[in-house]
Amino acid sequence: MSEAGLDKPSSQRCDLWLFRARFFKSRAAATRFVDAGHVRVDRFGQIQRIERASFAVRPADILIFVIGQTALRLRVEDLADRRGPAREAQALYERLDQTM
């Protein structure tokens, strides 16, 4: 039997995941970006715009967004417990393509 709080969650807020995956320097910046509707999620073949920073992302979700001049399409591979170094952050996702 596992103790409460030791199990890894099955989802994470979109803004928190983007911050911990090091796409933004602050969580506030990630929150503004998501709230502005700049992120889309492809889940089970259906693409929808994310308009709330609290939207729950899960492993296997595909996130689509543009930062600067770079279009990103990423598969969420894992959820983060903290904002770690770049190498740790890169293990959270797989880039599916670099141009759209």
Steps between C-alpha positions, in 0.01 A plus 500: 500500500644840408493803723303806395705755308767256380331402175596704196206705365356403163466860379647846556389858432606611152673818621692310767613234252619763248692680776660184637588383147690832471306657214442811716718675755210555739178326576318833465624529140383144428161579656454811282601307188250219563220734611543694173411182308842443339515128583309217338479140614454195281339231714360185341520661156294805593674837506367766733620840616599524865364821649555431871838466667342238727433265206635157598764355268582131516775281361429420133333840440642692205545874559520739206618860540732765358772677696668780310551370146505135607194278459507215748313172502582296810387175652479519878707204621498565874389743769748696709526521876720809477668739259830324456799545273459506122594135460228396744247730330576355155404154627145629557417521129581378152511746213293359216598755238682830496311670220131514430 
